[in-house]
Short mmCIF file of C-alpha atoms in Angstrom, two decimals:
data_model
loop_
_atom_site.label_atom_id
_atom_site.label_comp_id
_atom_site.label_asym_id
_atom_site.label_seq_id
_atom_site.Cartn_x
_atom_site.Cartn_y
_atom_site.Cartn_z
CA ILE A 1 7.80 36.91 4.89
CA PHE A 2 6.04 33.67 5.72
CA VAL A 3 6.84 30.69 3.53
CA GLU A 4 4.61 27.67 3.66
CA PRO A 5 5.85 24.66 1.72
CA VAL A 6 3.33 22.88 -0.43
CA VAL A 7 4.01 19.18 -0.52
CA PRO A 8 1.86 16.55 -2.18
CA LEU A 9 -0.38 14.42 0.00
CA PRO A 10 0.90 10.91 0.56
CA GLU A 11 -0.60 8.30 -1.75
CA LEU A 12 -2.19 5.05 -0.72
CA THR A 13 -2.53 2.45 -3.45
CA VAL A 14 -4.72 -0.52 -2.61
CA TYR A 15 -4.66 -3.58 -4.85
CA GLY A 16 -7.83 -5.61 -4.53
CA SER A 17 -11.55 -5.21 -4.08
CA GLY A 18 -12.34 -7.46 -1.13
CA PRO A 19 -13.60 -6.46 2.31
CA VAL A 20 -10.18 -5.50 3.73
CA ALA A 21 -9.29 -3.45 0.64
CA MET A 22 -12.61 -1.59 0.75
CA ALA A 23 -12.38 -0.94 4.51
CA LEU A 24 -8.84 0.42 4.06
CA ALA A 25 -9.97 2.62 1.17
CA GLN A 26 -12.79 4.04 3.28
CA ILE A 27 -10.61 5.05 6.22
CA SER A 28 -7.69 6.39 4.17
CA ARG A 29 -9.35 9.77 3.61
CA ALA A 30 -9.49 10.49 7.33
CA PHE A 31 -5.70 10.17 7.43
CA GLY A 32 -5.05 12.62 4.58
CA PHE A 33 -4.09 10.21 1.81
CA THR A 34 -4.93 10.40 -1.84
CA LEU A 35 -6.31 7.05 -2.89
CA THR A 36 -5.62 4.82 -5.87
CA ILE A 37 -7.56 1.60 -6.22
CA CYS A 38 -6.36 -1.20 -8.47
CA GLY A 39 -9.05 -3.81 -8.74
CA ASN A 40 -12.51 -4.66 -9.93
CA VAL A 41 -14.53 -2.11 -7.95
CA GLU A 42 -18.03 -0.98 -8.87
CA ALA A 43 -18.48 2.71 -9.71
CA GLY A 44 -19.42 4.63 -6.59
CA GLU A 45 -18.37 1.83 -4.24
CA VAL A 46 -15.37 3.83 -3.05
CA ASP A 47 -14.27 7.45 -3.43
CA ALA A 48 -10.90 7.01 -5.14
CA ASP A 49 -8.76 9.68 -6.80
CA ARG A 50 -7.61 7.16 -9.39
CA HIS A 51 -8.96 3.76 -10.35
CA PHE A 52 -7.32 1.03 -12.40
CA VAL A 53 -8.69 -2.37 -13.21
CA SER A 54 -5.34 -4.18 -13.47
CA PRO A 55 -1.75 -3.77 -12.23
CA ASN A 56 -0.65 -3.57 -15.88
CA GLU A 57 -2.91 -0.55 -16.43
CA LEU A 58 -1.59 1.11 -13.25
CA ASP A 59 2.04 0.52 -14.25
CA LYS A 60 1.53 2.48 -17.49
CA GLN A 61 0.55 5.65 -15.61
CA SER A 62 3.06 8.23 -14.47
CA HIS A 63 3.78 8.33 -10.77
CA THR A 64 3.80 11.41 -8.59
CA ASN A 65 6.45 12.75 -6.25
CA ALA A 66 4.34 11.91 -3.21
CA ASP A 67 5.35 9.29 -0.68
CA GLN A 68 3.67 6.10 -1.81
CA TYR A 69 2.22 3.45 0.46
CA ILE A 70 0.98 0.23 -1.14
CA VAL A 71 -1.19 -2.53 0.24
CA VAL A 72 -1.81 -5.73 -1.70
CA ALA A 73 -5.15 -7.13 -0.51
CA THR A 74 -6.13 -9.18 -3.52
CA GLN A 75 -7.22 -12.30 -1.62
CA GLY A 76 -5.52 -14.78 -3.94
CA THR A 77 -6.72 -13.18 -7.17
CA GLY A 78 -3.67 -11.85 -8.99
CA ASP A 79 -1.43 -11.69 -5.91
CA VAL A 80 1.82 -12.22 -7.82
CA ALA A 81 0.94 -9.64 -10.50
CA ALA A 82 -0.02 -7.10 -7.84
CA LEU A 83 3.15 -7.73 -5.81
CA THR A 84 5.29 -7.47 -8.95
CA SER A 85 3.67 -4.14 -9.77
CA ALA A 86 4.02 -2.89 -6.19
CA LEU A 87 7.71 -3.78 -6.08
CA ALA A 88 8.55 -2.34 -9.51
CA ALA A 89 9.64 1.01 -8.09
CA SER A 90 10.75 2.29 -4.71
CA ARG A 91 7.93 2.91 -2.26
CA ALA A 92 7.81 4.09 1.33
CA TYR A 93 5.76 1.04 2.34
CA VAL A 94 4.59 -2.20 0.72
CA ALA A 95 2.43 -4.68 2.60
CA PHE A 96 0.73 -7.94 1.74
CA VAL A 97 -2.53 -8.96 3.38
CA GLY A 98 -1.97 -12.67 3.84
CA SER A 99 -0.01 -15.15 5.89
CA ARG A 100 3.78 -15.34 6.08
CA ARG A 101 3.58 -18.80 4.54
CA LYS A 102 1.55 -17.56 1.57
CA PHE A 103 3.95 -14.66 1.01
CA GLY A 104 6.90 -17.06 1.29
CA ALA A 105 5.46 -19.13 -1.55
CA TYR A 106 4.98 -16.01 -3.64
CA ALA A 107 8.49 -14.75 -2.80
CA ARG A 108 10.02 -17.69 -4.65
CA LYS A 109 7.94 -16.87 -7.74
CA LEU A 110 8.84 -13.18 -7.46
CA ARG A 111 12.57 -13.93 -7.20
CA ASP A 112 12.26 -16.11 -10.30
CA ALA A 113 10.59 -13.12 -12.02
CA GLY A 114 13.60 -10.90 -11.23
CA ILE A 115 12.54 -9.16 -8.00
CA SER A 116 15.53 -8.72 -5.71
CA GLN A 117 15.72 -10.33 -2.29
CA THR A 118 16.29 -6.85 -0.82
CA SER A 119 12.95 -5.67 -2.20
CA LEU A 120 11.20 -8.76 -0.92
CA THR A 121 12.52 -8.31 2.63
CA LEU A 122 10.92 -4.85 2.75
CA VAL A 123 7.41 -6.23 2.21
CA ARG A 124 5.38 -6.24 5.42
CA SER A 125 3.66 -9.61 5.64
CA PRO A 126 1.31 -10.06 7.25
CA ALA A 127 0.29 -6.42 6.85
CA GLY A 128 -0.52 -4.31 9.87
CA ILE A 129 0.37 -3.97 13.51
CA HIS A 130 -0.57 -6.99 15.60
CA ILE A 131 -3.74 -5.98 17.48
CA ASN A 132 -5.56 -9.32 17.27
CA ALA A 133 -7.67 -7.90 14.44
CA VAL A 134 -10.44 -10.15 13.11
CA THR A 135 -12.94 -8.11 11.07
CA PRO A 136 -12.02 -6.38 7.79
CA GLU A 137 -12.38 -2.99 9.51
CA GLU A 138 -10.04 -4.02 12.34
CA ILE A 139 -7.50 -5.38 9.88
CA ALA A 140 -7.71 -2.13 7.89
CA LEU A 141 -7.16 -0.16 11.09
CA SER A 142 -4.07 -2.22 11.96
CA ILE A 143 -2.69 -1.63 8.46
CA MET A 144 -3.37 2.12 8.60
CA ALA A 145 -1.68 2.25 12.02
CA GLU A 146 1.42 0.62 10.52
CA ILE A 147 1.36 3.06 7.60
CA VAL A 148 1.12 6.05 9.95
CA GLN A 149 3.92 4.62 12.08
CA THR A 150 6.11 4.19 8.98
CA ARG A 151 5.24 7.63 7.66
CA ARG A 152 6.04 9.41 10.91
CA ALA A 153 9.24 7.43 11.48
CA THR A 154 10.41 8.43 8.00
CA ARG A 155 9.63 12.10 8.72
CA VAL A 156 11.57 11.95 12.03
CA THR A 157 14.56 10.41 10.23
CA ARG A 158 14.44 13.10 7.52
CA THR A 159 14.23 15.87 10.14
CA ALA A 160 17.13 14.42 12.11
CA ASP A 161 19.23 14.11 8.97
CA GLY A 162 18.79 17.73 8.14
#
């Protein structure tokens, strides 16, 4: 008897509709992720499994059992709402596309809104592995590399634990 486990594909949720968000959405398929977009994206602009216009709309939907990776790339438009939504439940990875200083300013607002300091310390900011990325595509690649690194490290830890 051969048993092959069927596990859900990991989920990538991208908040935003700017160049980095769209570049990340485009490359996510090649890495085997289901894709959820939360932002003002034109129909047909990106091939997403799920699309939500606002974080509030996304929060009302049921979540799957898949490992969830979240990137907030809202470019200053609704950053705090997107971060609040991203931090509302446990996720394998949450990253913010922006400077440490900008995230630090938002962290104070998020703490005031009831987000724990522990949750805030888990946010990767700036998002991505440092590869001197400049273009949206390079930044998206650095973020996807960090997601893959996180995903594989988690799998190694789970395997080692039993």
